[in-house]
Amino acid sequence: MSIPEELQKILRSARDVVALTGAGISAESGIPTFRGNDGLWSKLNPEELANFDAFLRNPELVSEWYEHRRQITRESKPNPAHYALVEMEKSFRSFTVITQNIDNLHKRAGSKTVAELHGNIERNYCLGCGKRYDGEEFDRNGSFRCSECGGLIRPDIVWFGEMLPEDEWALAEEAAQRADVMFVVGTSSVVYPAAELPMTVRRNGGKIVEVNIEETPLSDSADFSFKGSASMVLSEITDEIKELRGFAKDTE
Ligand code: BV8
Ligand code: ZN
């Protein structure tokens, strides 16, 4: 696979770059996507699980599902696609990863600037008193109730119908507004407002490069589209970018 001449020119002069990622970038880490035929939701109906009312109706079921997913993410590791984005960071003046994923893999791979639009499965808090239950020390001793006040503990993630965290959204919007290039990697581009961000890039004169194993609603409007797995495509693009731009970080 090689980068088309027109995209090479853009990447040679680009200064501010963003990557918008979805579940597809973590598929090769063994984390099921949502809408693929092996997707998480092919077996389970999202209405029953990924929303606040479902949680209040059946906190144990929803909490067990997230505990199950937390275990999957802890057993998984970042894959070459995550590491390619860490490498790519070194070639540009600024590089922001905007992720819809809650699996913590971009941070574990070492990406420096990550906007987690939908939260992070390693973070939890008590609905009653706000006490945090984050990371490995979230020892539930079998219950999902707060040790301080007995309130329900929920994952610190964004369910359907919930607002995105303001600071994360602001970071993402600001990065999209000044991006020369946005790589859109492994997302079906159907969930809003995240799916709006490529339009923000285009409106401000930036270019869209889609990396996916299949067509998506974004494909027609992307400036460049690479059909293939995120780890293979991003590793090759990162290597070519290093050649195009030399190894020195663009600091001017
Ligand atoms: C909000 C966290 C409003 C929980 C998630 C009608 C029209 C437009 C919008 C709406 C509408 N009705 C409702 C809405 C709003 C709704 C929405 O967008 N719904 C959609 C489904 C229509 N959005 C919301 O509710 C958002 N909040 O709008 O608030 C508001 C306004 C004012 C006041 C109050 C409220 C909140 C959205 C966040 C929901 N939370 N997740 C959890 O994880 O359990 S969404 C969930 O989907 C995940 O976060 C996931 O990241 C996200 C998107 O999915 P993808 O990441 O794209 O994954 P998917 O499986 O779909 O696709 C994988 C892709 O990878 C595929 O394309 C595949 O081909 C590709 N792939 C696979 N393998 C590879 C690969 N690519 C490369 N390499 C590979 N190896
Ligand atoms: Zn509490």
PDB file of C-alpha atoms in Angstrom, residues 77-179:
ATOM      1  CA  LYS A  77      -3.023  -5.114  25.107  1.00  0.00           C
ATOM      2  CA  PRO A  78      -2.616  -2.163  22.772  1.00  0.00           C
ATOM      3  CA  ASN A  79      -1.981  -3.387  19.203  1.00  0.00           C
ATOM      4  CA  PRO A  80       0.301  -1.987  16.446  1.00  0.00           C
ATOM      5  CA  ALA A  81      -2.437   0.493  15.426  1.00  0.00           C
ATOM      6  CA  HIS A  82      -2.345   2.151  18.869  1.00  0.00           C
ATOM      7  CA  TYR A  83       1.439   2.231  18.790  1.00  0.00           C
ATOM      8  CA  ALA A  84       1.470   3.657  15.242  1.00  0.00           C
ATOM      9  CA  LEU A  85      -0.487   6.669  16.544  1.00  0.00           C
ATOM     10  CA  VAL A  86       2.066   7.078  19.359  1.00  0.00           C
ATOM     11  CA  GLU A  87       4.823   7.092  16.689  1.00  0.00           C
ATOM     12  CA  MET A  88       2.871   9.494  14.452  1.00  0.00           C
ATOM     13  CA  GLU A  89       2.723  12.013  17.334  1.00  0.00           C
ATOM     14  CA  LYS A  90       6.484  12.582  16.946  1.00  0.00           C
ATOM     15  CA  SER A  91       6.206  13.785  13.359  1.00  0.00           C
ATOM     16  CA  PHE A  92       3.843  16.729  13.814  1.00  0.00           C
ATOM     17  CA  ARG A  93       3.640  19.984  15.753  1.00  0.00           C
ATOM     18  CA  SER A  94       0.514  18.754  17.528  1.00  0.00           C
ATOM     19  CA  PHE A  95      -1.238  15.382  17.532  1.00  0.00           C
ATOM     20  CA  THR A  96      -4.531  14.686  19.329  1.00  0.00           C
ATOM     21  CA  VAL A  97      -6.199  11.283  19.656  1.00  0.00           C
ATOM     22  CA  ILE A  98      -9.974  11.642  19.938  1.00  0.00           C
ATOM     23  CA  THR A  99     -11.454   8.295  20.929  1.00  0.00           C
ATOM     24  CA  GLN A 100     -14.981   6.945  21.335  1.00  0.00           C
ATOM     25  CA  ASN A 101     -13.503   3.886  23.025  1.00  0.00           C
ATOM     26  CA  ILE A 102     -13.669   3.375  26.775  1.00  0.00           C
ATOM     27  CA  ASP A 103     -10.970   0.648  26.821  1.00  0.00           C
ATOM     28  CA  ASN A 104      -8.017   2.807  28.002  1.00  0.00           C
ATOM     29  CA  LEU A 105      -5.747   1.323  25.291  1.00  0.00           C
ATOM     30  CA  HIS A 106      -4.563   4.633  23.769  1.00  0.00           C
ATOM     31  CA  LYS A 107      -3.298   5.798  27.172  1.00  0.00           C
ATOM     32  CA  ARG A 108      -1.731   2.400  27.863  1.00  0.00           C
ATOM     33  CA  ALA A 109       0.038   2.587  24.463  1.00  0.00           C
ATOM     34  CA  GLY A 110       1.507   5.973  25.462  1.00  0.00           C
ATOM     35  CA  SER A 111      -0.489   8.531  23.448  1.00  0.00           C
ATOM     36  CA  LYS A 112       0.060  11.882  25.159  1.00  0.00           C
ATOM     37  CA  THR A 113      -3.068  13.842  24.246  1.00  0.00           C
ATOM     38  CA  VAL A 114      -6.239  11.731  24.344  1.00  0.00           C
ATOM     39  CA  ALA A 115      -9.809  13.094  24.373  1.00  0.00           C
ATOM     40  CA  GLU A 116     -12.005  10.283  25.771  1.00  0.00           C
ATOM     41  CA  LEU A 117     -15.411  11.337  24.407  1.00  0.00           C
ATOM     42  CA  HIS A 118     -17.330   8.436  25.960  1.00  0.00           C
ATOM     43  CA  GLY A 119     -15.405   8.074  29.211  1.00  0.00           C
ATOM     44  CA  ASN A 120     -13.167   5.282  30.467  1.00  0.00           C
ATOM     45  CA  ILE A 121     -14.193   1.867  31.795  1.00  0.00           C
ATOM     46  CA  GLU A 122     -11.441   2.053  34.460  1.00  0.00           C
ATOM     47  CA  ARG A 123     -13.251   4.955  36.135  1.00  0.00           C
ATOM     48  CA  ASN A 124     -16.387   4.536  38.296  1.00  0.00           C
ATOM     49  CA  TYR A 125     -18.209   6.715  40.814  1.00  0.00           C
ATOM     50  CA  CYS A 126     -20.974   6.517  43.412  1.00  0.00           C
ATOM     51  CA  LEU A 127     -24.316   7.990  42.329  1.00  0.00           C
ATOM     52  CA  GLY A 128     -25.073   8.887  45.942  1.00  0.00           C
ATOM     53  CA  CYS A 129     -21.964  10.739  47.149  1.00  0.00           C
ATOM     54  CA  GLY A 130     -19.684  10.905  44.085  1.00  0.00           C
ATOM     55  CA  LYS A 131     -16.922   8.837  45.727  1.00  0.00           C
ATOM     56  CA  ARG A 132     -14.577   7.552  43.001  1.00  0.00           C
ATOM     57  CA  TYR A 133     -13.891   3.879  42.451  1.00  0.00           C
ATOM     58  CA  ASP A 134     -11.155   3.964  39.819  1.00  0.00           C
ATOM     59  CA  GLY A 135      -8.666   1.463  38.427  1.00  0.00           C
ATOM     60  CA  GLU A 136      -7.558  -1.854  39.885  1.00  0.00           C
ATOM     61  CA  GLU A 137      -8.274  -0.774  43.458  1.00  0.00           C
ATOM     62  CA  PHE A 138     -12.004  -0.891  42.634  1.00  0.00           C
ATOM     63  CA  ASP A 139     -12.387  -3.982  44.750  1.00  0.00           C
ATOM     64  CA  ARG A 140     -16.099  -4.574  44.698  1.00  0.00           C
ATOM     65  CA  ASN A 141     -16.019  -7.446  47.178  1.00  0.00           C
ATOM     66  CA  GLY A 142     -18.941  -8.693  45.158  1.00  0.00           C
ATOM     67  CA  SER A 143     -21.113  -5.613  45.468  1.00  0.00           C
ATOM     68  CA  PHE A 144     -21.691  -2.531  43.343  1.00  0.00           C
ATOM     69  CA  ARG A 145     -22.672  -0.478  46.378  1.00  0.00           C
ATOM     70  CA  CYS A 146     -20.671   2.417  47.814  1.00  0.00           C
ATOM     71  CA  SER A 147     -18.799   1.588  51.025  1.00  0.00           C
ATOM     72  CA  GLU A 148     -19.426   5.122  52.309  1.00  0.00           C
ATOM     73  CA  CYS A 149     -23.127   5.694  51.645  1.00  0.00           C
ATOM     74  CA  GLY A 150     -24.489   2.487  50.138  1.00  0.00           C
ATOM     75  CA  GLY A 151     -25.291   4.302  46.876  1.00  0.00           C
ATOM     76  CA  LEU A 152     -25.072   2.648  43.452  1.00  0.00           C
ATOM     77  CA  ILE A 153     -21.641   2.701  41.769  1.00  0.00           C
ATOM     78  CA  ARG A 154     -21.791   3.395  38.010  1.00  0.00           C
ATOM     79  CA  PRO A 155     -19.104   3.312  35.297  1.00  0.00           C
ATOM     80  CA  ASP A 156     -17.762   6.778  34.384  1.00  0.00           C
ATOM     81  CA  ILE A 157     -18.801   6.425  30.755  1.00  0.00           C
ATOM     82  CA  VAL A 158     -21.346   8.138  28.489  1.00  0.00           C
ATOM     83  CA  TRP A 159     -24.561   6.195  27.852  1.00  0.00           C
ATOM     84  CA  PHE A 160     -27.007   7.014  25.053  1.00  0.00           C
ATOM     85  CA  GLY A 161     -28.955  10.182  25.837  1.00  0.00           C
ATOM     86  CA  GLU A 162     -26.181  11.396  28.181  1.00  0.00           C
ATOM     87  CA  MET A 163     -24.057  14.463  27.587  1.00  0.00           C
ATOM     88  CA  LEU A 164     -20.407  14.006  26.681  1.00  0.00           C
ATOM     89  CA  PRO A 165     -17.857  15.288  29.248  1.00  0.00           C
ATOM     90  CA  GLU A 166     -17.496  19.019  28.497  1.00  0.00           C
ATOM     91  CA  ASP A 167     -13.736  19.271  28.782  1.00  0.00           C
ATOM     92  CA  GLU A 168     -13.148  16.205  26.584  1.00  0.00           C
ATOM     93  CA  TRP A 169     -15.576  17.517  23.964  1.00  0.00           C
ATOM     94  CA  ALA A 170     -13.985  20.973  24.036  1.00  0.00           C
ATOM     95  CA  LEU A 171     -10.507  19.435  23.545  1.00  0.00           C
ATOM     96  CA  ALA A 172     -11.822  17.372  20.601  1.00  0.00           C
ATOM     97  CA  GLU A 173     -13.642  20.275  18.929  1.00  0.00           C
ATOM     98  CA  GLU A 174     -10.689  22.621  19.285  1.00  0.00           C
ATOM     99  CA  ALA A 175      -8.299  20.013  17.834  1.00  0.00           C
ATOM    100  CA  ALA A 176     -10.699  19.310  14.934  1.00  0.00           C
ATOM    101  CA  GLN A 177     -11.055  23.026  14.164  1.00  0.00           C
ATOM    102  CA  ARG A 178      -7.334  23.485  13.628  1.00  0.00           C
ATOM    103  CA  ALA A 179      -6.513  20.071  12.148  1.00  0.00           C
TER     104      ALA A 179
END
